[in-house]
């Protein structure tokens, strides 16, 4: 059960990070606000940029 709860928490953090990045928040702020690593925030940001290239 703990693994399932942790997975939900991690997914929620990533959703929040994506929403902040869509609002043009600085990656440093997103990392600090969500507790995600800077590397992960930049990966999420790159994914958003790839998605908007269509």
Short mmCIF file of N, CA and C in Angstrom, two decimals:
data_model
loop_
_atom_site.label_atom_id
_atom_site.label_comp_id
_atom_site.label_asym_id
_atom_site.label_seq_id
_atom_site.Cartn_x
_atom_site.Cartn_y
_atom_site.Cartn_z
N UNK A 1 0.82 -1.19 0.00
CA UNK A 1 0.00 0.00 0.00
C UNK A 1 0.87 1.27 0.00
N UNK A 2 1.96 1.26 0.71
CA UNK A 2 2.83 2.43 0.76
C UNK A 2 3.37 2.79 -0.63
N UNK A 3 3.70 1.77 -1.42
CA UNK A 3 4.21 2.03 -2.77
C UNK A 3 3.14 2.71 -3.62
N UNK A 4 1.91 2.29 -3.48
CA UNK A 4 0.82 2.88 -4.25
C UNK A 4 0.60 4.34 -3.85
N UNK A 5 0.67 4.61 -2.57
CA UNK A 5 0.49 5.98 -2.09
C UNK A 5 1.64 6.86 -2.58
N UNK A 6 2.87 6.34 -2.50
CA UNK A 6 4.02 7.11 -2.96
C UNK A 6 3.94 7.40 -4.45
N UNK A 7 3.43 6.44 -5.22
CA UNK A 7 3.28 6.64 -6.66
C UNK A 7 2.28 7.77 -6.92
N UNK A 8 1.19 7.81 -6.19
CA UNK A 8 0.21 8.88 -6.34
C UNK A 8 0.80 10.24 -5.98
N UNK A 9 1.59 10.27 -4.92
CA UNK A 9 2.24 11.52 -4.51
C UNK A 9 3.19 12.00 -5.61
N UNK A 10 3.99 11.09 -6.14
CA UNK A 10 4.94 11.45 -7.19
C UNK A 10 4.22 11.95 -8.45
N UNK A 11 3.13 11.27 -8.81
CA UNK A 11 2.37 11.69 -9.99
C UNK A 11 1.75 13.07 -9.76
N UNK A 12 1.29 13.33 -8.55
CA UNK A 12 0.71 14.63 -8.23
C UNK A 12 1.75 15.73 -8.34
N UNK A 13 2.93 15.48 -7.83
CA UNK A 13 4.01 16.46 -7.93
C UNK A 13 4.34 16.77 -9.38
N UNK A 14 4.36 15.74 -10.21
CA UNK A 14 4.67 15.95 -11.63
C UNK A 14 3.55 16.73 -12.32
N UNK A 15 2.31 16.46 -11.97
CA UNK A 15 1.19 17.21 -12.53
C UNK A 15 1.28 18.69 -12.16
N UNK A 16 1.59 18.94 -10.91
CA UNK A 16 1.74 20.33 -10.45
C UNK A 16 2.89 20.99 -11.19
N UNK A 17 4.00 20.28 -11.34
CA UNK A 17 5.15 20.83 -12.04
C UNK A 17 4.79 21.18 -13.48
N UNK A 18 4.07 20.29 -14.15
CA UNK A 18 3.67 20.54 -15.53
C UNK A 18 2.78 21.77 -15.62
N UNK A 19 1.83 21.88 -14.70
CA UNK A 19 0.95 23.05 -14.70
C UNK A 19 1.73 24.34 -14.48
N UNK A 20 2.69 24.32 -13.56
CA UNK A 20 3.52 25.50 -13.33
C UNK A 20 4.36 25.85 -14.55
N UNK A 21 4.92 24.84 -15.19
CA UNK A 21 5.73 25.08 -16.38
C UNK A 21 4.88 25.64 -17.52
N UNK A 22 3.65 25.16 -17.64
CA UNK A 22 2.75 25.70 -18.67
C UNK A 22 2.45 27.18 -18.43
N UNK A 23 2.50 27.59 -17.17
CA UNK A 23 2.28 29.00 -16.82
C UNK A 23 3.57 29.80 -16.86
N UNK A 24 4.61 29.19 -17.41
CA UNK A 24 5.91 29.85 -17.62
C UNK A 24 6.68 30.10 -16.33
N UNK A 25 6.44 29.30 -15.30
CA UNK A 25 7.21 29.43 -14.07
C UNK A 25 8.64 28.95 -14.34
N UNK A 26 9.59 29.56 -13.68
CA UNK A 26 10.99 29.18 -13.84
C UNK A 26 11.20 27.76 -13.31
N UNK A 27 11.99 26.96 -14.02
CA UNK A 27 12.25 25.59 -13.57
C UNK A 27 12.79 25.51 -12.14
N UNK A 28 13.60 26.48 -11.74
CA UNK A 28 14.14 26.50 -10.39
C UNK A 28 13.02 26.61 -9.36
N UNK A 29 12.06 27.47 -9.65
CA UNK A 29 10.92 27.64 -8.75
C UNK A 29 10.07 26.37 -8.70
N UNK A 30 9.86 25.75 -9.86
CA UNK A 30 9.07 24.52 -9.92
C UNK A 30 9.74 23.43 -9.09
N UNK A 31 11.05 23.31 -9.22
CA UNK A 31 11.79 22.31 -8.46
C UNK A 31 11.65 22.56 -6.96
N UNK A 32 11.80 23.80 -6.58
CA UNK A 32 11.71 24.15 -5.16
C UNK A 32 10.29 23.93 -4.62
N UNK A 33 9.29 24.28 -5.41
CA UNK A 33 7.90 24.18 -4.95
C UNK A 33 7.41 22.74 -4.86
N UNK A 34 7.88 21.89 -5.76
CA UNK A 34 7.39 20.51 -5.81
C UNK A 34 8.29 19.50 -5.12
N UNK A 35 9.55 19.87 -4.92
CA UNK A 35 10.50 18.93 -4.36
C UNK A 35 11.07 17.98 -5.40
N UNK A 36 10.71 18.18 -6.66
CA UNK A 36 11.28 17.35 -7.73
C UNK A 36 12.70 17.83 -8.02
N UNK A 37 13.52 16.91 -8.50
CA UNK A 37 14.89 17.30 -8.86
C UNK A 37 14.85 18.24 -10.05
N UNK A 38 15.87 19.06 -10.16
CA UNK A 38 15.97 19.97 -11.29
C UNK A 38 16.01 19.17 -12.59
N UNK A 39 16.70 18.05 -12.55
CA UNK A 39 16.79 17.20 -13.74
C UNK A 39 15.40 16.75 -14.19
N UNK A 40 14.56 16.33 -13.25
CA UNK A 40 13.22 15.86 -13.60
C UNK A 40 12.36 17.01 -14.13
N UNK A 41 12.48 18.18 -13.52
CA UNK A 41 11.72 19.35 -13.98
C UNK A 41 12.12 19.68 -15.42
N UNK A 42 13.40 19.63 -15.71
CA UNK A 42 13.85 19.93 -17.07
C UNK A 42 13.37 18.87 -18.06
N UNK A 43 13.29 17.62 -17.63
CA UNK A 43 12.75 16.57 -18.48
C UNK A 43 11.28 16.84 -18.78
N UNK A 44 10.52 17.22 -17.78
CA UNK A 44 9.11 17.54 -17.98
C UNK A 44 8.96 18.74 -18.91
N UNK A 45 9.81 19.74 -18.73
CA UNK A 45 9.77 20.93 -19.58
C UNK A 45 10.07 20.56 -21.04
N UNK A 46 11.05 19.71 -21.25
CA UNK A 46 11.39 19.27 -22.60
C UNK A 46 10.22 18.52 -23.23
N UNK A 47 9.54 17.71 -22.44
CA UNK A 47 8.38 16.99 -22.93
C UNK A 47 7.27 17.93 -23.36
N UNK A 48 7.08 19.01 -22.63
CA UNK A 48 6.08 20.00 -23.00
C UNK A 48 6.45 20.69 -24.30
N UNK A 49 7.73 21.01 -24.47
CA UNK A 49 8.19 21.68 -25.67
C UNK A 49 8.05 20.78 -26.88
N UNK A 50 8.32 19.49 -26.71
CA UNK A 50 8.17 18.54 -27.81
C UNK A 50 6.71 18.43 -28.19
N UNK A 51 5.83 18.44 -27.22
CA UNK A 51 4.40 18.32 -27.48
C UNK A 51 3.82 19.53 -28.19
N UNK A 52 4.41 20.70 -27.97
CA UNK A 52 3.90 21.92 -28.61
C UNK A 52 4.50 22.15 -29.98
N UNK A 53 5.44 21.32 -30.40
CA UNK A 53 6.09 21.48 -31.71
C UNK A 53 5.21 20.97 -32.85
N UNK A 54 4.12 20.30 -32.51
CA UNK A 54 3.23 19.75 -33.55
C UNK A 54 2.54 20.80 -34.35
#
